[in-house]
Short mmCIF file of C-alpha atoms in Angstrom, two decimals:
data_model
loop_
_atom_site.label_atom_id
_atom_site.label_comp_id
_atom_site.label_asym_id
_atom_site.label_seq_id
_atom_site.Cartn_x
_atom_site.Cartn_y
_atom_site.Cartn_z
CA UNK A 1 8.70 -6.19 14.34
CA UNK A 2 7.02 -2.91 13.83
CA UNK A 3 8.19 -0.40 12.48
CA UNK A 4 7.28 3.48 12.36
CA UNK A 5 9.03 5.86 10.14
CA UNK A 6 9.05 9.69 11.24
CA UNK A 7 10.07 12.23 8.54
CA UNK A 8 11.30 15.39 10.17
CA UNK A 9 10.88 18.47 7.94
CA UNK A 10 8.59 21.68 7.99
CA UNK A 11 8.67 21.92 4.24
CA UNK A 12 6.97 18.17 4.36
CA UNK A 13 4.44 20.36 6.28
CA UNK A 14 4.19 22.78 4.28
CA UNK A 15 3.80 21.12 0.64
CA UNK A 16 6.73 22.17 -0.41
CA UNK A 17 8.53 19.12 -0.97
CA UNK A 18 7.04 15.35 -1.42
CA UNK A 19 8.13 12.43 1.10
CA UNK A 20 9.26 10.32 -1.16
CA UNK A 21 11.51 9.23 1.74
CA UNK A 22 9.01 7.38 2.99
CA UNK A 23 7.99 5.39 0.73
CA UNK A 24 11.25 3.86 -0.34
CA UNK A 25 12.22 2.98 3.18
CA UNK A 26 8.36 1.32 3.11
CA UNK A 27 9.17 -0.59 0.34
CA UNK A 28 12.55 -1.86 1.70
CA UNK A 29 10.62 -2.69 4.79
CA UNK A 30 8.12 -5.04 3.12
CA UNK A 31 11.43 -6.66 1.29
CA UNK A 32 12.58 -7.17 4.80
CA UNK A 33 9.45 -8.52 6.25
CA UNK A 34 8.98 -5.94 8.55
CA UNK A 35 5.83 -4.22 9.13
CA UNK A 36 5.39 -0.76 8.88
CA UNK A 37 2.91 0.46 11.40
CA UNK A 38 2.99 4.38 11.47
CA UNK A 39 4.21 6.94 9.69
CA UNK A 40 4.55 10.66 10.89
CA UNK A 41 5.84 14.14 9.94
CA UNK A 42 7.31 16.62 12.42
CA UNK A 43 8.61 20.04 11.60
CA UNK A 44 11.82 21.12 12.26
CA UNK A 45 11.18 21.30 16.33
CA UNK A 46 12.91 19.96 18.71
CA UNK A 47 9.60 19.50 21.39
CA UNK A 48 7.44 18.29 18.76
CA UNK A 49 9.74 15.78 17.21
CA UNK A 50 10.59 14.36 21.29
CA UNK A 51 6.82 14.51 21.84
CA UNK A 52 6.56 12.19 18.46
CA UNK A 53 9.55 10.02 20.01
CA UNK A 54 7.51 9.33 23.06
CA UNK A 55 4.79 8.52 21.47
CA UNK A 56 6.31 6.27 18.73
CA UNK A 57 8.58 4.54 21.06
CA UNK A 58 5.66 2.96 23.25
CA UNK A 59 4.03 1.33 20.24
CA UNK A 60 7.00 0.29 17.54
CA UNK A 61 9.89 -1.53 18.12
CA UNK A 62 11.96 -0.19 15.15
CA UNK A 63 11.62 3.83 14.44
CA UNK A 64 13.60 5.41 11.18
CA UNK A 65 13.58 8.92 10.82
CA UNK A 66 14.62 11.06 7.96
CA UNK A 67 15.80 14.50 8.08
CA UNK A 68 17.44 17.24 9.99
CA UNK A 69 20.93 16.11 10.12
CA UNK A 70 22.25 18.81 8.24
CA UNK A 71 24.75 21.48 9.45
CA UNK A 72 22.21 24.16 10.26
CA UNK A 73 20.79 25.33 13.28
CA UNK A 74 17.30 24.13 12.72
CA UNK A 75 18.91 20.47 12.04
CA UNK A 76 18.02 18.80 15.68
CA UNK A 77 17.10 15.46 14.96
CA UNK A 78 20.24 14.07 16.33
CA UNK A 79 20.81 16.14 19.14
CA UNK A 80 17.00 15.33 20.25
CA UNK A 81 16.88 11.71 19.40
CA UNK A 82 19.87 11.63 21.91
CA UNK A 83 18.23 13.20 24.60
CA UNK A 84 15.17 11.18 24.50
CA UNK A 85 16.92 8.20 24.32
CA UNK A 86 19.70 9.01 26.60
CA UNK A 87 22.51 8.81 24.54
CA UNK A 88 25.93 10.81 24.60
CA UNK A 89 26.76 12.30 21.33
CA UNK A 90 30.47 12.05 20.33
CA UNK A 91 32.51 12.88 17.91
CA UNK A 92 33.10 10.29 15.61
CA UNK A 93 36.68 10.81 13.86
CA UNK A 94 36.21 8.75 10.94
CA UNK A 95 32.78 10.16 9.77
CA UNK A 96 34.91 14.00 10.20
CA UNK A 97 36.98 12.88 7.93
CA UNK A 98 35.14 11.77 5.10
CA UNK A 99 33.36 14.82 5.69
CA UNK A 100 36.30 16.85 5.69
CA UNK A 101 37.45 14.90 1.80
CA UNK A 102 33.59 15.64 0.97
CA UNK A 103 34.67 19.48 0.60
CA UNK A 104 38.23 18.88 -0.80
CA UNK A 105 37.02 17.05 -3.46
CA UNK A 106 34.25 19.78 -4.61
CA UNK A 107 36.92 22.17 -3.87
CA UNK A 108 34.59 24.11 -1.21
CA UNK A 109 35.69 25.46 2.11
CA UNK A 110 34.41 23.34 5.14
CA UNK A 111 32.36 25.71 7.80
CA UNK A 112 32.60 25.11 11.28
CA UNK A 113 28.96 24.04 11.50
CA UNK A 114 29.52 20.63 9.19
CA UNK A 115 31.44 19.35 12.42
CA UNK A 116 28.16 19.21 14.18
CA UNK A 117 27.17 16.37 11.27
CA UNK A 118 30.13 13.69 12.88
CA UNK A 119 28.92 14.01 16.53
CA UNK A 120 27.17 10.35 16.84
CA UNK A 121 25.23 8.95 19.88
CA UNK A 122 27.85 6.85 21.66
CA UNK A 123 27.91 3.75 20.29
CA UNK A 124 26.13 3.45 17.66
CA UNK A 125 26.59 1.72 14.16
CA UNK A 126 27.75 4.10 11.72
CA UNK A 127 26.40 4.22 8.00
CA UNK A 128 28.41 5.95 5.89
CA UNK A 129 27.12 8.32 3.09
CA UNK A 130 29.12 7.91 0.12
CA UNK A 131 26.24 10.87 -1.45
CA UNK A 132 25.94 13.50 0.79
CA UNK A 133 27.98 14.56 4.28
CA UNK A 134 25.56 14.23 7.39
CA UNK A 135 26.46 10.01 8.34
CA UNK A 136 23.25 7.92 9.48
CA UNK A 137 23.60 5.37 12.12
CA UNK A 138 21.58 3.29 14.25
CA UNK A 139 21.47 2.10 17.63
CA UNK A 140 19.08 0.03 20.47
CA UNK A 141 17.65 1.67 23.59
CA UNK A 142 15.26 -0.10 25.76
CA UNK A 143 14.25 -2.90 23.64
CA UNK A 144 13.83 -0.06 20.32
CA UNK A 145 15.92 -0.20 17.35
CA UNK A 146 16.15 3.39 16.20
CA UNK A 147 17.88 4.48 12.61
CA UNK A 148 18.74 7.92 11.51
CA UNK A 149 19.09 8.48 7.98
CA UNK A 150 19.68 12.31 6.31
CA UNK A 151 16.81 13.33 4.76
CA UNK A 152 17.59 14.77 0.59
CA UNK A 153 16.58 11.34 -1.56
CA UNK A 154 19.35 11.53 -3.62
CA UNK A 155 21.37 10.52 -0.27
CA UNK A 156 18.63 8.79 1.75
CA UNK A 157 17.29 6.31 -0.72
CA UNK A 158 20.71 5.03 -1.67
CA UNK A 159 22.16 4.97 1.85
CA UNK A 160 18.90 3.34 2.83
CA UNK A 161 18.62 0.41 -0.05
CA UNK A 162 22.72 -0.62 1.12
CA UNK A 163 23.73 0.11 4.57
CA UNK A 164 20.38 0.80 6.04
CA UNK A 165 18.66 -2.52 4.52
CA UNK A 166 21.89 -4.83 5.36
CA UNK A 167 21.61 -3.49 9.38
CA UNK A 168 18.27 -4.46 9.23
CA UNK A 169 18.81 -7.58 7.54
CA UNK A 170 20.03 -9.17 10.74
CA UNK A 171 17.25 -7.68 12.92
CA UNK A 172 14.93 -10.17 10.76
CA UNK A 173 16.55 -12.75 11.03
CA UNK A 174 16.92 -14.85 8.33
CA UNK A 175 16.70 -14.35 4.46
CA UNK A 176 14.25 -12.50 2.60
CA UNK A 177 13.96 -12.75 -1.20
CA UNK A 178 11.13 -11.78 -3.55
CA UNK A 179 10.30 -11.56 -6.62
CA UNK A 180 7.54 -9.41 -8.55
CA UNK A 181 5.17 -10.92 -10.98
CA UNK A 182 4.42 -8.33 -13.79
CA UNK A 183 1.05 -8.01 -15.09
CA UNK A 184 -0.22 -6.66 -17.85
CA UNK A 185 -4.11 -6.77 -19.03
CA UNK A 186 -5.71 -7.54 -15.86
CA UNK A 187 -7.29 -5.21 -13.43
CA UNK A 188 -6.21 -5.10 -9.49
CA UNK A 189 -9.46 -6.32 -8.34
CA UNK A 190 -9.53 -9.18 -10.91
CA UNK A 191 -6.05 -10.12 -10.28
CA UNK A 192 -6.16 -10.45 -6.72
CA UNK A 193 -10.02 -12.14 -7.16
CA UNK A 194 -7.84 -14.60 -9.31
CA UNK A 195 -5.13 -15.27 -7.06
CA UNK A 196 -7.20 -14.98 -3.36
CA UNK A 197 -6.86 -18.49 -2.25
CA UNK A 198 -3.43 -18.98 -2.78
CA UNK A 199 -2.76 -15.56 -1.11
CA UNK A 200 -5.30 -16.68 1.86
CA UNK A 201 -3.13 -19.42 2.18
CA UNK A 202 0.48 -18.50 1.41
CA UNK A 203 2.49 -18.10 5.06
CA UNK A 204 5.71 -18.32 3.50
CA UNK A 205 5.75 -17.98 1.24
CA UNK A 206 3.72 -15.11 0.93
CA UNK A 207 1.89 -12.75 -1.89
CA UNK A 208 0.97 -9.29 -2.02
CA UNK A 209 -0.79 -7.69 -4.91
CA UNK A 210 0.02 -4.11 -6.21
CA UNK A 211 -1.71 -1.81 -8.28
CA UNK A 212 0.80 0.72 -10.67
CA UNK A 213 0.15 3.29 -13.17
CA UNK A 214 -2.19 1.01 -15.44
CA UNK A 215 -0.82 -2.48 -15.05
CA UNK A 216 0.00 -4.64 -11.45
CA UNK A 217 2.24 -7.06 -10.24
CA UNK A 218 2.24 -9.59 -7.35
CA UNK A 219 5.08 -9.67 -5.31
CA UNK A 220 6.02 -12.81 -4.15
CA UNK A 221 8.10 -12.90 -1.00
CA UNK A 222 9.87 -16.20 0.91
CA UNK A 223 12.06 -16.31 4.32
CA UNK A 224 14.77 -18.58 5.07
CA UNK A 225 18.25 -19.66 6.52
CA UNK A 226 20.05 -18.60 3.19
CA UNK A 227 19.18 -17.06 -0.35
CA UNK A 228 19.30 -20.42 -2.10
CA UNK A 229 16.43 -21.94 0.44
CA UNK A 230 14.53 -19.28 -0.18
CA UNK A 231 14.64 -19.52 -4.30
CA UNK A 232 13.35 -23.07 -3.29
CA UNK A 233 10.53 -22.02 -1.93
CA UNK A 234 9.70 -19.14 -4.42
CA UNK A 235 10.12 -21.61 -7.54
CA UNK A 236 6.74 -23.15 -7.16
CA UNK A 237 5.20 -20.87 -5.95
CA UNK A 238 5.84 -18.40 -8.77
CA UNK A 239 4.61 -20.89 -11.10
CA UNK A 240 2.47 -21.47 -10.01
CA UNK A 241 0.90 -17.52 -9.89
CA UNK A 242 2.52 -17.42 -13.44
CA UNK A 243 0.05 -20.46 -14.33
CA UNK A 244 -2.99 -19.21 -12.83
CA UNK A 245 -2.45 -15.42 -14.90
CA UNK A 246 -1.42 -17.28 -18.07
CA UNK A 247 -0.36 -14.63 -20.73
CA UNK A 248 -1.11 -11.24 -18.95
CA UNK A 249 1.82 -11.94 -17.02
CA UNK A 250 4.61 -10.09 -19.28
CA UNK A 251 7.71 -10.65 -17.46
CA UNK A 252 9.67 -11.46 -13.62
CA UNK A 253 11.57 -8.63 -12.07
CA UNK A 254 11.70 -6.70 -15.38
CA UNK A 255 10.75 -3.65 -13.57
CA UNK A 256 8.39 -1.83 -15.99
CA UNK A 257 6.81 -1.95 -19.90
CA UNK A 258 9.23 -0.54 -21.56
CA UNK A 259 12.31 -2.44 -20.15
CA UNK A 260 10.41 -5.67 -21.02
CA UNK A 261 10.35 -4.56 -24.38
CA UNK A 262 14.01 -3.21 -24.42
CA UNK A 263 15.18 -6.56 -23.10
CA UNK A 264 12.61 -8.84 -25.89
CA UNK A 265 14.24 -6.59 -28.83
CA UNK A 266 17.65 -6.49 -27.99
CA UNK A 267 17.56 -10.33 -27.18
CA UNK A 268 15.73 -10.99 -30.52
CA UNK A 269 17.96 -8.09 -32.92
CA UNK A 270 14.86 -6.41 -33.87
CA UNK A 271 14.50 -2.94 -34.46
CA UNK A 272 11.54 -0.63 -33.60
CA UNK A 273 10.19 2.69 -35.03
CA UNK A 274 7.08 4.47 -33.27
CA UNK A 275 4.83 7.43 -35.01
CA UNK A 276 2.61 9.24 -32.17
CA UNK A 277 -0.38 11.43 -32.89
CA UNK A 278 -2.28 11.82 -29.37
CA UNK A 279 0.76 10.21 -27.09
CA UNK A 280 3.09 13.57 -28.38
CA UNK A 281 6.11 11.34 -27.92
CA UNK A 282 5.29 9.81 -24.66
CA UNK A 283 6.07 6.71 -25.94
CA UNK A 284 9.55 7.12 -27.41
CA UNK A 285 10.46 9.31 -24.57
CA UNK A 286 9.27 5.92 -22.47
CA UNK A 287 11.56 3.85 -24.70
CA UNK A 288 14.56 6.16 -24.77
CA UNK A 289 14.39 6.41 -20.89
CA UNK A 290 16.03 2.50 -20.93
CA UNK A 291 19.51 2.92 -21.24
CA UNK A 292 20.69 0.76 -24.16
CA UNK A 293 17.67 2.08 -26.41
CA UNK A 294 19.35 2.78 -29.51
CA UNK A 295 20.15 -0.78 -29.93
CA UNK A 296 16.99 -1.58 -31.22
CA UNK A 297 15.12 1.79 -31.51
CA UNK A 298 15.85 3.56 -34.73
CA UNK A 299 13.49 6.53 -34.05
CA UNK A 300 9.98 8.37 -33.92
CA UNK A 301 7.87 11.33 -35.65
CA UNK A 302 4.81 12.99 -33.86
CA UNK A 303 2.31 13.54 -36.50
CA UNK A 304 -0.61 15.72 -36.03
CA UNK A 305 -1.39 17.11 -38.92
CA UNK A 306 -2.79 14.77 -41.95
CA UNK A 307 -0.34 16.54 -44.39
CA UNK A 308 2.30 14.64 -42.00
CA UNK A 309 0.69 11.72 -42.06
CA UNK A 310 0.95 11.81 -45.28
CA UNK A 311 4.33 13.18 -46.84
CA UNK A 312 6.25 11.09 -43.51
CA UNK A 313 4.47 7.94 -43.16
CA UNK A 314 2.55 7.40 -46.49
CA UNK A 315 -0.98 7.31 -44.92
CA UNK A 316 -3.39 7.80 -48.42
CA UNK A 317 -5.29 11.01 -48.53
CA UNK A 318 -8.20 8.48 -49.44
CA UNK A 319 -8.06 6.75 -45.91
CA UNK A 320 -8.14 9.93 -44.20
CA UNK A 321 -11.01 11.48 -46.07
CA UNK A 322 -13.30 8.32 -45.77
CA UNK A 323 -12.05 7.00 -41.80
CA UNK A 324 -10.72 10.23 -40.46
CA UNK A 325 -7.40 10.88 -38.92
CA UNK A 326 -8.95 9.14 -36.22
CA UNK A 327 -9.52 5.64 -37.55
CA UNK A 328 -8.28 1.96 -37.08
CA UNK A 329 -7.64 2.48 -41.29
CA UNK A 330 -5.01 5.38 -40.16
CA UNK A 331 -3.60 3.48 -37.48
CA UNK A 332 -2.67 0.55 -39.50
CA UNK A 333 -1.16 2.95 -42.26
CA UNK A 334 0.77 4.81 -39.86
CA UNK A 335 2.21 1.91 -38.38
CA UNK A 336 2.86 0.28 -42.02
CA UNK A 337 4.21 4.24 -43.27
CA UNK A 338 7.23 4.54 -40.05
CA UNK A 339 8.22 0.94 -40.52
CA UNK A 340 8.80 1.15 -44.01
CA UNK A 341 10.54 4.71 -43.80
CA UNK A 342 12.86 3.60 -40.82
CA UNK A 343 13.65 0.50 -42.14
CA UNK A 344 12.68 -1.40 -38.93
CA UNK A 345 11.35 -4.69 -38.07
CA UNK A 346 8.37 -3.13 -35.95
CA UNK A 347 6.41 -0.13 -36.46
CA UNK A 348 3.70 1.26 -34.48
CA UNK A 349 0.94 4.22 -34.88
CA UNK A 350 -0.84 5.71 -32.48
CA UNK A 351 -3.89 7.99 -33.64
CA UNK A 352 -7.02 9.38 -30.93
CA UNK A 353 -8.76 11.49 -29.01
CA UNK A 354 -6.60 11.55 -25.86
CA UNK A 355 -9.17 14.16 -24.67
CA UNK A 356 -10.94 16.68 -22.97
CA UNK A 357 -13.26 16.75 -26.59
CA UNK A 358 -13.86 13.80 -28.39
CA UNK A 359 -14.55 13.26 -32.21
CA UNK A 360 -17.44 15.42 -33.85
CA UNK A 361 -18.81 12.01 -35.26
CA UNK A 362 -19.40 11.66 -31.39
CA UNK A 363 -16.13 8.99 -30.82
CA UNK A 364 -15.98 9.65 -27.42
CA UNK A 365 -13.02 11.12 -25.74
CA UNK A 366 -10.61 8.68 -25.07
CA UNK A 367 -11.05 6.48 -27.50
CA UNK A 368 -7.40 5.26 -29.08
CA UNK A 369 -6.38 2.76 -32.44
CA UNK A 370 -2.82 1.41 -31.67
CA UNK A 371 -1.66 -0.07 -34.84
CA UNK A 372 1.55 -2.46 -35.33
CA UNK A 373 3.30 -3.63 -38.48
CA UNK A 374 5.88 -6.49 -37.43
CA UNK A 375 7.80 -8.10 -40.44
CA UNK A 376 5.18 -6.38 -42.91
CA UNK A 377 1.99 -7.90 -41.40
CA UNK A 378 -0.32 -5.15 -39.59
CA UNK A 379 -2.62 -5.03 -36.53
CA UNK A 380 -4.64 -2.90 -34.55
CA UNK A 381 -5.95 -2.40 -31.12
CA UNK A 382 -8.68 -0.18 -30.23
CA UNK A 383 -8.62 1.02 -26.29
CA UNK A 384 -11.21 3.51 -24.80
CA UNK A 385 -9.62 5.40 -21.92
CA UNK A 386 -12.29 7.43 -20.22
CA UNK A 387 -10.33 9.12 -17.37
CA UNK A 388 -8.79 11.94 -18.57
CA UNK A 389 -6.12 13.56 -21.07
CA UNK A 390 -3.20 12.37 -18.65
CA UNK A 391 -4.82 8.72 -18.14
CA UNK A 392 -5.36 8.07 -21.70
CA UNK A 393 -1.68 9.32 -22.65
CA UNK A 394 -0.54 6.70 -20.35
CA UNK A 395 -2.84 4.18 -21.48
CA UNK A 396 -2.21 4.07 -24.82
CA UNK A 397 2.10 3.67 -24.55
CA UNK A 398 1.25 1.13 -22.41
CA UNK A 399 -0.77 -0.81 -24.79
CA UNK A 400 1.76 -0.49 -27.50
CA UNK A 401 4.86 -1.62 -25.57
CA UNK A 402 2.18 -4.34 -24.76
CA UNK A 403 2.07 -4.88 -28.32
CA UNK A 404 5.62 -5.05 -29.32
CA UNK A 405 6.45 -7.36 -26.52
CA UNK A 406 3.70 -9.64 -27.40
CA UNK A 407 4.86 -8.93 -31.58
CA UNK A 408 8.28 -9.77 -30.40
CA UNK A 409 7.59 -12.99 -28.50
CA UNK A 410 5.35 -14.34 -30.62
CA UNK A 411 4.73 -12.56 -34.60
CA UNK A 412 1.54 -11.59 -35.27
CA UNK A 413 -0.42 -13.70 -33.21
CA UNK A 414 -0.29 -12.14 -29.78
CA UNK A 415 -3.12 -10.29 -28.40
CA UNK A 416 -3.80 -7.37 -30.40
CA UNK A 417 -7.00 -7.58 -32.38
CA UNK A 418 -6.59 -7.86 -36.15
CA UNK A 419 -7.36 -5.00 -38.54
CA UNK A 420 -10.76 -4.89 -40.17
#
């Protein structure tokens, strides 16, 4: 099946908003199995967005559009979808009114306009929006599938993931499961030179390599008669990937870093404390963003200054005058200084030149000692992160939740580099 998606919107056009849209219905799709050929944005005009439809509806045989189903007179992708595809709108009594016990409930008057949001092309498949008032629904013309779904992502994506995803389900055919390999450690390009015969040769089922901000994961997809054929299938084969990465793989549908880590902790009862010098807190804001955090996080302090670093986490005025504030030496006593004033299991220090200047002993920019103390034994891991202020941020919280989940799932012997 292909697939096109069409975002209707002039302030797409116009840079005023991102289409996010797009890419969570994309990412549903590949869950699905269904290929996403085309993707296009329309303004808010009715003969562009039919001249789109045309086009779109010779080459795909599923098209999802977001957008314009609101209340307003420049909302027209229903009306015109209609048109093109020849399809009586109607109004459809049960979408009025939950539209109607949208308002009540916010205790707003409903306008006469929101009635235009419940008139449906004849015979279509409703999807209700629990999150917003304009309905989606789908229906099949001429061999095309077509799905309208509103267009704000705080109603799309969820309306999407549930209703949109299960109508689709049955267009597939079958069962799709997958499951995503998280990687830590390992470039894209090494990964996927790692894994390219078994993705040369996987039909189903299948794997597809990703690149995120500063890690990767392989996604690892099988299609079957039911959910528990399609684990049987998966279960080797994830293994087998697992296998072939050894220990840069850090977890299986954890969904990011710092959730690994939340999960390890909690699992284990071990508590965490984190002092930042370059990062500013990115890290702890990172760790807090789990829900569940304070569980095993006790807290943070962003030290800049050496007089900090000193009265908060104990670092000796003697380190700093012979390494610099900007040494694996500081590191190590940073990390040592917050676990021993917080009390925790696991401490970590961050300390670098995140950038744009470097240090005037000519440490280039970039350049980053994460240290950890777990269960009073230290360790420190220098990263250079060339790519700007942003970049090197990023970097170095990853490498430290890196750290603790390797500290927590293993002690000391994981694969940060000892202290000197």
């Amino acid at each position: 099946m292909k697939a096109e998606i069409i975002a209707v919107g002039t302030e797409i056009l116009l840079g005023d908003i991102v289409n996010t849209d797009a890419q969570v219905i994309s990412l549903g799709l590949d869950e699905l199995g269904i290929d996403v050929y085309y993707q296009t944005v329309v303004g808010d005009n009715p003969e562009r967005l039919r001249a789109v439809l045309d086009i779109a509806r010779k080459r795909s045989d599923l098209i999802i559009t977001t957008g314009g189903l609101g209340p307003t007179l420049d909302d027209l992708t229903r009306e015109t979808i209609a048109d093109a595809f020849g399809k009586k709108l109607v109004l459809h009594e049960p979408s009025l009114r939950r539209i109607t016990a949208f308002f009540d409930r916010i205790g707003r008057e409903m306008t006469p306009n929101n009635v235009k949001q419940a008139m449906l092309p004849a015979g279509c498949t409703v999807l209700p929006n629990d999150w917003g008032t304009a309905p989606g629904c789908a229906f099949e013309a001429d061999g095309v599938h077509v799905l309208m779904l509103p267009g704000p992502p705080r109603e799309c994506t969820p309306l999407f993931r549930t209703a949109g995803m299960a109508y689709l389900s049955k267009l597939a055919g079958g069962v799709i499961v997958s499951h995503n390999i998280h990687i830590f450690g390992m470039g894209e390009s090494q990964m996927e030179d790692c894994l390219h015969d078994l993705m040369e040769a996987g039909r189903n089922p299948t794997l597809a390599p990703y690149a995120k901000d500063g890690e990767c994961l392989v996604r690892v997809t099988a299609k079957a008669e039911s959910a528990e054929k399609a684990e049987n299938l998966l279960a080797p084969a994830v293994q087998q990937v697992c296998g072939r990465l050894g220990d840069v793989v850090y977890g299986i549908d954890v969904g990011s870093l710092e959730q690994a880590v939340a999960q390890k902790l909690t699992a284990r009862g071990l508590t965490l404390a984190v002092a930042e010098s370059c990062t500013g807190g990115l890290l702890s804001k990172r760790i807090t963003d789990v829900a569940g955090a304070s569980k095993f996080y006790k807290g943070g302090a962003c030290t800049y200054c050496n007089e900090i670093k000193m009265k908060i986490l104990g670092v000796r005025k003697e380190t700093l005058d012979a390494y610099t504030a900007v040494s694996v030496q500081t590191a190590e006593e940073m990390a040592r200084g917050i676990a021993r004033a917080y009390g925790t299991d696991i401490g970590i220090g961050i300390t670098g030149y995140a950038g744009p200047d470097g240090g005037e002993d000519g440490t280039p920019a970039g350049t980053i000692h994460i240290g950890i103390c777990f269960q009073g034994e230290a360790q420190v891991r220098t990263i250079c992160s060339p790519r700007g202020r942003e970049n090197a941020r990023r970097d170095a919280a990853n490498h430290a939740l890196d750290m603790i989940l390797r500290a927590a799932e293993k002690g000391t012997n994981g694969r940060a580099k000892p202290a000197p």
